[in-house]
PDB file of C-alpha atoms in Angstrom:
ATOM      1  CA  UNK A   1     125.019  42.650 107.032  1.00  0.00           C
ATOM      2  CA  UNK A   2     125.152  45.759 104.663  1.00  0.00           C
ATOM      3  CA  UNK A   3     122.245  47.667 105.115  1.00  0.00           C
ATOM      4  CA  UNK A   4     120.783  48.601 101.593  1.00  0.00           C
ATOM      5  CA  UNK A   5     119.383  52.106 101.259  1.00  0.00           C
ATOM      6  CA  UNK A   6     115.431  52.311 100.254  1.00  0.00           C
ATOM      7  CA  UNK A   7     116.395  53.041  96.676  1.00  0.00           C
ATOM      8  CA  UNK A   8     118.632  50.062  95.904  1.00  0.00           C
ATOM      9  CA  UNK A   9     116.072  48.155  98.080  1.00  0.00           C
ATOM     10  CA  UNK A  10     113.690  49.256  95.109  1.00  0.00           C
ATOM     11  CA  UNK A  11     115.591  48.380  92.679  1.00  0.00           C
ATOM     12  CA  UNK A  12     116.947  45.449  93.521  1.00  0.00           C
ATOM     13  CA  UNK A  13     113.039  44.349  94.088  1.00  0.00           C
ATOM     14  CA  UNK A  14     112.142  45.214  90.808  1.00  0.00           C
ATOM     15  CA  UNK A  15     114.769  43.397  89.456  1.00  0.00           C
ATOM     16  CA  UNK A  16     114.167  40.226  90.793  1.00  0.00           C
ATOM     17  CA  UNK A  17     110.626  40.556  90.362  1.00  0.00           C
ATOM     18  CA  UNK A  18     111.068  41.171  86.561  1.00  0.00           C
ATOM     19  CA  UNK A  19     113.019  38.114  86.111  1.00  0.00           C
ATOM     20  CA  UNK A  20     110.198  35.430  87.708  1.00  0.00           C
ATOM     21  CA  UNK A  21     110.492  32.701  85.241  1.00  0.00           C
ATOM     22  CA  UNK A  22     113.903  33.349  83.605  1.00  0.00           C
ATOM     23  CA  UNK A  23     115.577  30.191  84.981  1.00  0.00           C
ATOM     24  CA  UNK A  24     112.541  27.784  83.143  1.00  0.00           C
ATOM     25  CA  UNK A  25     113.407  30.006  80.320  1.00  0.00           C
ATOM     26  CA  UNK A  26     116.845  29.401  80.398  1.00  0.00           C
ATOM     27  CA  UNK A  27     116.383  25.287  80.883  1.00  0.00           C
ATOM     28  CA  UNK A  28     114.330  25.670  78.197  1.00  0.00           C
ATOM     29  CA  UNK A  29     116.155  28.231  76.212  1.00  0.00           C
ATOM     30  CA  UNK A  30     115.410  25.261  72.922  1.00  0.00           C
ATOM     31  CA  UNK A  31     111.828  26.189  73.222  1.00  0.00           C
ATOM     32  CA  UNK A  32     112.238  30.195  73.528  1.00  0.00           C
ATOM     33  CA  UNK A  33     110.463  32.393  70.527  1.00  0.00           C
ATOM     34  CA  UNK A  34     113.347  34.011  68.692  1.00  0.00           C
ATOM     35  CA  UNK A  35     113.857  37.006  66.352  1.00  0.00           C
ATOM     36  CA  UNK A  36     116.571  38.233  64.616  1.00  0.00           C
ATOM     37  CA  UNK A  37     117.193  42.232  64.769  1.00  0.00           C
ATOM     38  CA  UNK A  38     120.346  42.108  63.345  1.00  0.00           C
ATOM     39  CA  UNK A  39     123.260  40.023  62.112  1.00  0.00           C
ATOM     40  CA  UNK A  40     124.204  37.868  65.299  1.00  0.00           C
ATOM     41  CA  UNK A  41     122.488  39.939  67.864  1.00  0.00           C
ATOM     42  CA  UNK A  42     119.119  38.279  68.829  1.00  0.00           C
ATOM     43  CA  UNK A  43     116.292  39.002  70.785  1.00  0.00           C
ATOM     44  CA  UNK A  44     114.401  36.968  72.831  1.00  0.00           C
ATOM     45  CA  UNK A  45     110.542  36.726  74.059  1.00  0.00           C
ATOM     46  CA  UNK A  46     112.402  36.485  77.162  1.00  0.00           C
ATOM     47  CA  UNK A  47     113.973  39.904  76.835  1.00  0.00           C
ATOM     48  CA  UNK A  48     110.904  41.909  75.688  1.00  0.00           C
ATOM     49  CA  UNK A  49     109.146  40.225  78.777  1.00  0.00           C
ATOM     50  CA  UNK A  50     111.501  41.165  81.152  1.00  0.00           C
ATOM     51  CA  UNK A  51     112.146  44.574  80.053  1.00  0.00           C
ATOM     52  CA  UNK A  52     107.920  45.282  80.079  1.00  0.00           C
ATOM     53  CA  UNK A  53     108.035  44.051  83.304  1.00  0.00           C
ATOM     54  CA  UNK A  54     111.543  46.261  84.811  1.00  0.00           C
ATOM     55  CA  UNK A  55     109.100  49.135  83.254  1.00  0.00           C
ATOM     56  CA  UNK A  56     106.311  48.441  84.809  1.00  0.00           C
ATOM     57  CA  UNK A  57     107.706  47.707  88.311  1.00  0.00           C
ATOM     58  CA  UNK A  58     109.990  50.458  88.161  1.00  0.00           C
ATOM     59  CA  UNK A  59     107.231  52.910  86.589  1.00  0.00           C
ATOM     60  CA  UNK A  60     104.663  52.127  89.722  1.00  0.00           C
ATOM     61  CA  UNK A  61     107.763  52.606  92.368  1.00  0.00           C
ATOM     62  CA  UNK A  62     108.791  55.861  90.902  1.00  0.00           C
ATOM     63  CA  UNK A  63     106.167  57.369  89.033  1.00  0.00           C
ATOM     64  CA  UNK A  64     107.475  59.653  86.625  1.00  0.00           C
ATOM     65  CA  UNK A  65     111.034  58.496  86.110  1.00  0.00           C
ATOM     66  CA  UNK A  66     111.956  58.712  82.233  1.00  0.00           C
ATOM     67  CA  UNK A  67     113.027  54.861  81.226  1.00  0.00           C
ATOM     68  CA  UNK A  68     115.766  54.579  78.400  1.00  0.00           C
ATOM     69  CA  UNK A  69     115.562  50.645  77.205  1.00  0.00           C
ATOM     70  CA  UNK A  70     117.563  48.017  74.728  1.00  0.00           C
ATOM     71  CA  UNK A  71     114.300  46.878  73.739  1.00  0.00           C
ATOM     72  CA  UNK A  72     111.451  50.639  73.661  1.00  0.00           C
ATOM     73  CA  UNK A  73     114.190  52.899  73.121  1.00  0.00           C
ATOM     74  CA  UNK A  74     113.173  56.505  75.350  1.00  0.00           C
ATOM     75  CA  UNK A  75     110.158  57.079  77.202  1.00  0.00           C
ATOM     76  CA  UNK A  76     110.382  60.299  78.353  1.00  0.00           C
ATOM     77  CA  UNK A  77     108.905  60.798  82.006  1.00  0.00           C
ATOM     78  CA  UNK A  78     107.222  63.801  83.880  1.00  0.00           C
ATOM     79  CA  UNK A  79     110.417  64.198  86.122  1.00  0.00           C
ATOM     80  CA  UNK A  80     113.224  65.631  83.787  1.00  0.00           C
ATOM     81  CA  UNK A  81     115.701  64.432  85.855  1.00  0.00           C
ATOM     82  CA  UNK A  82     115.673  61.286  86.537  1.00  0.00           C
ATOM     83  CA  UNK A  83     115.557  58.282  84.140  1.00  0.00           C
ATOM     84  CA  UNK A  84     116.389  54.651  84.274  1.00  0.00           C
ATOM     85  CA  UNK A  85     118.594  53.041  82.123  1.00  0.00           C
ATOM     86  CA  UNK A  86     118.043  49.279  81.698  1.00  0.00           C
ATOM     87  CA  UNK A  87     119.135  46.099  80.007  1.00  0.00           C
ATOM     88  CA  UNK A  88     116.414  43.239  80.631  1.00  0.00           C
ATOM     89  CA  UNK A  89     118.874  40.937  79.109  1.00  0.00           C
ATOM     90  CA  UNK A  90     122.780  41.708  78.759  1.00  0.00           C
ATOM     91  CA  UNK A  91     124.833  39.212  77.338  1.00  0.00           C
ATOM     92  CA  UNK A  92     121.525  37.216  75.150  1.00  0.00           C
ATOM     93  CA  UNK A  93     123.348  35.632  72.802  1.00  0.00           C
ATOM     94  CA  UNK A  94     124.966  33.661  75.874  1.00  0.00           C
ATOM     95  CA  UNK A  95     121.496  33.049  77.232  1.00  0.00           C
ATOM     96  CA  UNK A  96     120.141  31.836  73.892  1.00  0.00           C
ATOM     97  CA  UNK A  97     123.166  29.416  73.551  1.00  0.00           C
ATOM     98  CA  UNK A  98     122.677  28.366  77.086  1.00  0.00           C
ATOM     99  CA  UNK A  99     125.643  30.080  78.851  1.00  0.00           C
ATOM    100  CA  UNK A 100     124.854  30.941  82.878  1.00  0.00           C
ATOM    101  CA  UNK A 101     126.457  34.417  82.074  1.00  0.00           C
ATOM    102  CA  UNK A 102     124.307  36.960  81.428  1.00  0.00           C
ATOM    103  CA  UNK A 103     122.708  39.631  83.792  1.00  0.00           C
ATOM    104  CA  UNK A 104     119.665  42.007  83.898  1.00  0.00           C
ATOM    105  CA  UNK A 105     121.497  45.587  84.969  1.00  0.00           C
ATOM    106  CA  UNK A 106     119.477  48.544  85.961  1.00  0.00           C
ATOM    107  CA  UNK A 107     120.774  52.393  86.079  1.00  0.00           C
ATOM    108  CA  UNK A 108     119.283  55.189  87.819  1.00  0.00           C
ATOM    109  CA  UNK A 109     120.658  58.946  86.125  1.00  0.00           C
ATOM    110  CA  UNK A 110     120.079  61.888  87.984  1.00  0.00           C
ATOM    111  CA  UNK A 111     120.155  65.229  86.223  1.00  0.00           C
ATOM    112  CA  UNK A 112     122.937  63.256  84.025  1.00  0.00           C
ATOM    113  CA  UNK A 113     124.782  61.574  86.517  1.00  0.00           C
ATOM    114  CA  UNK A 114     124.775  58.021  87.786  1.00  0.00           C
ATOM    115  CA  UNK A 115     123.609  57.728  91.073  1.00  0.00           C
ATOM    116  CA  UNK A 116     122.584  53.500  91.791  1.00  0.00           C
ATOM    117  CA  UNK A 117     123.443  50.710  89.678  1.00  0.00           C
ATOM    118  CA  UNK A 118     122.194  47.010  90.073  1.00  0.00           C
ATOM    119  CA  UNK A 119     123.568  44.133  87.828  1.00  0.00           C
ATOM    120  CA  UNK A 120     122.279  40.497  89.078  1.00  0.00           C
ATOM    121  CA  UNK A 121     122.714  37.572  87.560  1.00  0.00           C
ATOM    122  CA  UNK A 122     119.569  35.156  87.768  1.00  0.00           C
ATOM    123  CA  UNK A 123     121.347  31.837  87.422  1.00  0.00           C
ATOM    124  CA  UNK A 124     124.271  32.412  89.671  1.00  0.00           C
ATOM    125  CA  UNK A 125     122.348  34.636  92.058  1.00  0.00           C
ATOM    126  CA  UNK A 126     125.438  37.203  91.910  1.00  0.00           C
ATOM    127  CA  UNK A 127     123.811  40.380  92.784  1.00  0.00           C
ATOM    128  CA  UNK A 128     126.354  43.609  92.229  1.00  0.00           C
ATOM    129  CA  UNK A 129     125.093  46.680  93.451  1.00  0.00           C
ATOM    130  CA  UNK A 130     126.655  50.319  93.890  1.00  0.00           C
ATOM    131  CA  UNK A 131     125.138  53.881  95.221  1.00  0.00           C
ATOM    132  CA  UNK A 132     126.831  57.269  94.544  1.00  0.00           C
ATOM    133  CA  UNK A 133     129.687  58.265  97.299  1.00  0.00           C
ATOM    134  CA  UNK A 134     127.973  54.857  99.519  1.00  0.00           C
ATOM    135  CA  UNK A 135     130.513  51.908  98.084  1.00  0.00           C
ATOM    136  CA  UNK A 136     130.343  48.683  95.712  1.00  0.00           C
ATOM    137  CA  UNK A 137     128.850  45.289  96.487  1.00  0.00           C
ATOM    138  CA  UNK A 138     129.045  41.964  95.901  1.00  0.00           C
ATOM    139  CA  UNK A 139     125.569  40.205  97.527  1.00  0.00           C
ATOM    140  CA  UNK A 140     126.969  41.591 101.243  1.00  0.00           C
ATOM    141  CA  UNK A 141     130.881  42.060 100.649  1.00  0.00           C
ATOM    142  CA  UNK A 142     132.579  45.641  99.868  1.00  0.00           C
ATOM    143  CA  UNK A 143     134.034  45.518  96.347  1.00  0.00           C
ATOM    144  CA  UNK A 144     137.887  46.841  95.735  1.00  0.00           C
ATOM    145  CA  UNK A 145     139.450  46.899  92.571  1.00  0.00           C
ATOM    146  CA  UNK A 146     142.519  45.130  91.587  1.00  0.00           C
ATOM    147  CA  UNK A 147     145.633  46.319  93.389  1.00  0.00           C
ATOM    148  CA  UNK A 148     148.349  44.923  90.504  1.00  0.00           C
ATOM    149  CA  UNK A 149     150.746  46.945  88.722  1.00  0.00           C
ATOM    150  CA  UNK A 150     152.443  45.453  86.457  1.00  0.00           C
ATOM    151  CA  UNK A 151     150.969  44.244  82.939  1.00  0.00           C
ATOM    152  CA  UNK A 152     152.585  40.739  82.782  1.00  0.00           C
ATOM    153  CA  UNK A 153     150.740  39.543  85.741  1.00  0.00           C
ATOM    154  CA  UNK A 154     147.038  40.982  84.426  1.00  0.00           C
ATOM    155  CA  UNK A 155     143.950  39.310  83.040  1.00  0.00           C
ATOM    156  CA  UNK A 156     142.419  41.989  80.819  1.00  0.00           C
ATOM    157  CA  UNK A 157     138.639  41.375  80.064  1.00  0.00           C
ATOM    158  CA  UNK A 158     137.172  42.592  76.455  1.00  0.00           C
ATOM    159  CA  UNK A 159     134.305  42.223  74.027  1.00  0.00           C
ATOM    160  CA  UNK A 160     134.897  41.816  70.401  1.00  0.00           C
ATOM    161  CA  UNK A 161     132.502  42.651  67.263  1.00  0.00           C
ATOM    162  CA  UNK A 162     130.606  39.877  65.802  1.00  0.00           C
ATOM    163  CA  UNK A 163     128.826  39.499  62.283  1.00  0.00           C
ATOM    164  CA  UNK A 164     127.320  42.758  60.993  1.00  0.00           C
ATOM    165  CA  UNK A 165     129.369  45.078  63.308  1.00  0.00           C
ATOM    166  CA  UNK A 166     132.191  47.406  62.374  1.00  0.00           C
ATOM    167  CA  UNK A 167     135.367  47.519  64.475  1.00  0.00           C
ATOM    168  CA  UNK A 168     136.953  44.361  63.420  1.00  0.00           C
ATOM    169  CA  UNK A 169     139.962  45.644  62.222  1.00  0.00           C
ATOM    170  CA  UNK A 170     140.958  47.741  65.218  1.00  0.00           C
ATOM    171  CA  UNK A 171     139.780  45.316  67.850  1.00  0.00           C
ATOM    172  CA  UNK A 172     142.544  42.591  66.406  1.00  0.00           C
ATOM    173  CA  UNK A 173     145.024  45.313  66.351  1.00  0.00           C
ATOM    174  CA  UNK A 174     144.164  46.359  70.057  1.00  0.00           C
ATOM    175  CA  UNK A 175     143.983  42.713  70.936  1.00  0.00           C
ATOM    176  CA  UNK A 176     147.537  42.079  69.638  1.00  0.00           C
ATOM    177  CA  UNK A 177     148.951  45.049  71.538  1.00  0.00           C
ATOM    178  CA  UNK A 178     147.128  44.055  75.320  1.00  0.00           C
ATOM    179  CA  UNK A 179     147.537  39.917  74.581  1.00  0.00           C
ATOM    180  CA  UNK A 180     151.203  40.113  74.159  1.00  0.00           C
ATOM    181  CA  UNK A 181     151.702  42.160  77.204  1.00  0.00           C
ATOM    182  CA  UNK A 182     149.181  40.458  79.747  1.00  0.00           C
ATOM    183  CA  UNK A 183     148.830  37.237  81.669  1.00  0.00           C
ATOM    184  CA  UNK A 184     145.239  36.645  79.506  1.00  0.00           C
ATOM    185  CA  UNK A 185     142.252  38.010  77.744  1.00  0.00           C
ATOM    186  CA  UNK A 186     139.053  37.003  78.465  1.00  0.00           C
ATOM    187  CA  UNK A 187     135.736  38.076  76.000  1.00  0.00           C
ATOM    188  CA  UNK A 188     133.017  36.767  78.187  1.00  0.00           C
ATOM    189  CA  UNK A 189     130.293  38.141  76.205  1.00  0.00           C
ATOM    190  CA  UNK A 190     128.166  40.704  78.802  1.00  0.00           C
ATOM    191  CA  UNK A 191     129.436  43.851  79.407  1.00  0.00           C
ATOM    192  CA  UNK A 192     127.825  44.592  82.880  1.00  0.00           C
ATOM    193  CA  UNK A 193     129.251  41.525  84.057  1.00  0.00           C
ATOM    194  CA  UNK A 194     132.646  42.587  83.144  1.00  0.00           C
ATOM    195  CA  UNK A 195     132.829  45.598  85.198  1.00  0.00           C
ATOM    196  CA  UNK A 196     131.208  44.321  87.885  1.00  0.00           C
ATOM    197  CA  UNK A 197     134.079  41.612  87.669  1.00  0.00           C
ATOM    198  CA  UNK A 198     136.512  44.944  87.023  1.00  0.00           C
ATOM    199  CA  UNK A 199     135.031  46.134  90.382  1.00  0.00           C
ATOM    200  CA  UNK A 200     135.227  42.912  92.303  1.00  0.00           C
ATOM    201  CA  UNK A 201     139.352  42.536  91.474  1.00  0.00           C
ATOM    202  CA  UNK A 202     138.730  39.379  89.423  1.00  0.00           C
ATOM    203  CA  UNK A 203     139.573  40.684  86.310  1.00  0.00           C
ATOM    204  CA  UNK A 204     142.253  43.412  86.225  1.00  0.00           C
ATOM    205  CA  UNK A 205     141.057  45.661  83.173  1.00  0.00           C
ATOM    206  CA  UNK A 206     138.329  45.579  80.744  1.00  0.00           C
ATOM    207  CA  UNK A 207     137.954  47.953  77.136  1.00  0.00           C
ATOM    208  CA  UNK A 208     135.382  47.863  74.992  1.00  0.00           C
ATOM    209  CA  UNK A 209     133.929  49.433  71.670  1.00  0.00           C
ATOM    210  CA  UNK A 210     130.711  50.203  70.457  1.00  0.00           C
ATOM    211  CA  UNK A 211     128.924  49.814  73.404  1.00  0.00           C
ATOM    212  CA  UNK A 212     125.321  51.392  74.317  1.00  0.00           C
ATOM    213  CA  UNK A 213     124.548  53.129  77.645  1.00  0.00           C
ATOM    214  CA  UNK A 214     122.018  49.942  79.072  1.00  0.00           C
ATOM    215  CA  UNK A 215     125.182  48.256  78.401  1.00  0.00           C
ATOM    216  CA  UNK A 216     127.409  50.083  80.863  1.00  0.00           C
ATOM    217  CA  UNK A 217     125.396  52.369  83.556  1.00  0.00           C
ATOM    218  CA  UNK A 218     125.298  50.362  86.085  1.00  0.00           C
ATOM    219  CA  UNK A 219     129.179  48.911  85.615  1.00  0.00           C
ATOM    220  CA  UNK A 220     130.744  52.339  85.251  1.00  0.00           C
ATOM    221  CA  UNK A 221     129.470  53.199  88.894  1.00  0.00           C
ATOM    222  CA  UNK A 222     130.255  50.079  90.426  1.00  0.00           C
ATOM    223  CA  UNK A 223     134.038  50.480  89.181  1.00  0.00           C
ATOM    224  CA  UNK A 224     134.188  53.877  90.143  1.00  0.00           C
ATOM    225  CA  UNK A 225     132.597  53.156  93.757  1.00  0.00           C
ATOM    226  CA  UNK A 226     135.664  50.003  94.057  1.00  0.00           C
ATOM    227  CA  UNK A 227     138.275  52.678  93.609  1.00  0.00           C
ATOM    228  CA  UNK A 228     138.768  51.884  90.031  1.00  0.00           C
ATOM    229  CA  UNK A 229     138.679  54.523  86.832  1.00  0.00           C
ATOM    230  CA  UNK A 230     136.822  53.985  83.797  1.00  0.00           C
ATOM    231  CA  UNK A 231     136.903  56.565  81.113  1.00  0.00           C
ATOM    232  CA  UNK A 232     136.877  56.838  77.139  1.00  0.00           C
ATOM    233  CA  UNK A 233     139.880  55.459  74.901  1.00  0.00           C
ATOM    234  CA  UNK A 234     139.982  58.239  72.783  1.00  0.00           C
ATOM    235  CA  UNK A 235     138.700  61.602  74.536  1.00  0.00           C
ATOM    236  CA  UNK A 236     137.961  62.909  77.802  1.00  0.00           C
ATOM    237  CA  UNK A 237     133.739  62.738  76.928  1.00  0.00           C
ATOM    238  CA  UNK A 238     131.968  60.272  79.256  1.00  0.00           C
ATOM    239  CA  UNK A 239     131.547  56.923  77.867  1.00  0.00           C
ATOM    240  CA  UNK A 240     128.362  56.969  77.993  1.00  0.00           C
ATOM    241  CA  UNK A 241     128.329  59.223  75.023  1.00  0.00           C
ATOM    242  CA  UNK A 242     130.796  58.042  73.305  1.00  0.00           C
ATOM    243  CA  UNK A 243     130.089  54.187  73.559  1.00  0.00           C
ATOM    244  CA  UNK A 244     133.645  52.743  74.129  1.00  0.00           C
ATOM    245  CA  UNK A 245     135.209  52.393  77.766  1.00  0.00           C
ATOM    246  CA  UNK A 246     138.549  51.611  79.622  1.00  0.00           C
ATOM    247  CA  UNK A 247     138.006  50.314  83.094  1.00  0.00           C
ATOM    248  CA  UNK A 248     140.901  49.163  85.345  1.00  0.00           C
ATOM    249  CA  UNK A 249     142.876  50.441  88.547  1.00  0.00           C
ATOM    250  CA  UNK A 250     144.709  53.555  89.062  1.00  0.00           C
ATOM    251  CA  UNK A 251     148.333  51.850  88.307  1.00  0.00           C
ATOM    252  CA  UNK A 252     147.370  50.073  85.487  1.00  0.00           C
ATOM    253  CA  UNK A 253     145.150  52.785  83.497  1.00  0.00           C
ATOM    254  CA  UNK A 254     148.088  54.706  82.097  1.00  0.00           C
ATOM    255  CA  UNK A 255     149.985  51.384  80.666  1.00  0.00           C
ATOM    256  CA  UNK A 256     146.806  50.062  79.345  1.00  0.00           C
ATOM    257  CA  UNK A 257     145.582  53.528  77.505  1.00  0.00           C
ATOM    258  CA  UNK A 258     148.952  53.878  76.104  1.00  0.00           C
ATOM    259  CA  UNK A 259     148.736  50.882  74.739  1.00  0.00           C
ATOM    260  CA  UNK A 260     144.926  50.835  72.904  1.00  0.00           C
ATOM    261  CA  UNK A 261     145.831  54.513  71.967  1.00  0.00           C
ATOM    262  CA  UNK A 262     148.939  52.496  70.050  1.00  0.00           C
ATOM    263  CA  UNK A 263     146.748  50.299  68.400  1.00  0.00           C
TER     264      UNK A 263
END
């Protein structure tokens, strides 16, 4: 048994106790009120729920903690240095269609650095879980990254832009350079699902564009903590800043930056 330290022990609390009620949401995800904030990316009563609720818990554990949302945007905190990054809800369009993959992922930044990340899935129970310098978790197993090397026997992960969203273009051009070279590409729709998967060796690689930092907090330290690297595409700035990502192994990062730096 992998003993959790008090602050993931927190989190991971707060998570689940944010989520009460999601599964009878999802069973009844027919029923669930629904808004529209933007071509093909929805919001749920589900999501503004949870999210209130993360705030709340994670407010009256560490009082003072900034909180950076999907849903309220920044609330700045007392404490300048900490803040919590959270998606209630990542991957909603798969929960509103009724897809078991989707995750509530939770990011703790310390004077600009992430420190603990927690991505659980409610449906599956998969709880992922990392601490600065302490390791990557699946539930109770150590997480390593994929040890492959060459391209041809990869599955590269991805996430494409829908309706309203710029990018198209590229991301066919970038698909057509990885897809011809790779054993598959999978667009599963939730990006803190697909680095924990990075993390966890199931899926070789995973790049993405126009991504927000609830998306990816809590991934980026989980792949880093496996042994993996995840940087930008295009410059050496911190994804986090500049919203796109390359996650994979040490053998495989070169090949696959080369070849989205091609396309």
């Amino acid at each position: 048994m992998i003993l959790q330290s008090s602050l993931i022990q927190v989190m991971v609390a707060s998570v689940r106790k944010s989520l009460k009620g999601i599964s009878r949401d999802f069973g009844e995800v027919t029923e669930l009120q629904v808004s529209r904030k933007g071509p093909g990316d929805f919001v749920t009563a589900a999501d503004k729920r949870v999210e209130a609720a993360l705030f709340e818990e994670l407010t009256r554990v560490r009082p003072g903690y900034g909180f950076l949302g999907e849903e309220q945007g920044m609330i700045e905190g007392t404490d300048k240095s900490h803040t919590w990054i959270v998606d209630p809800i990542d991957g909603t369009t798969n929960f509103m269609h009724g897809i078991p993959h989707f995750a509530c992922t939770v990011a703790l930044e310390r004077s600009g650095e992430i420190v603990a990340g927690v991505t659980y899935n409610p449906i599956t129970n998969d709880l992922y879980w990392a601490e600065k310098g302490k390791g990557a978790y699946h539930n109770d197993r150590r997480l390593r990254v994929s040890s492959r090397k060459q391209l041809d026997e990869t599955v590269i992960a991805t996430g494409l832009p829908f309706i309203g969203k710029a990018g198209h273009t590229q991301a066919l051009k970038e698909l057509h350079q990885i897809m011809q070279r790779t054993a598959g590409i999978r667009r599963m729709g939730a990006c803190s699902l697909d680095l924990a998967m990075v993390a966890a060796g199931q899926y070789d690689g995973y790049w993405e564009r126009g991504l927000k930092p609830w998306d990816m907090a809590a991934g980026l330290l989980l792949v880093a903590e496996a042994g993996g690297k995840v940087t930008s595409i295009e410059n050496d700035n911190s994804p986090m800043k500049t919203g796109e990502l390359l996650a994979t192994n040490l053998e495989l990062y070169p090949q696959l930056l080369d070849k989205l730096k091609i396309g």
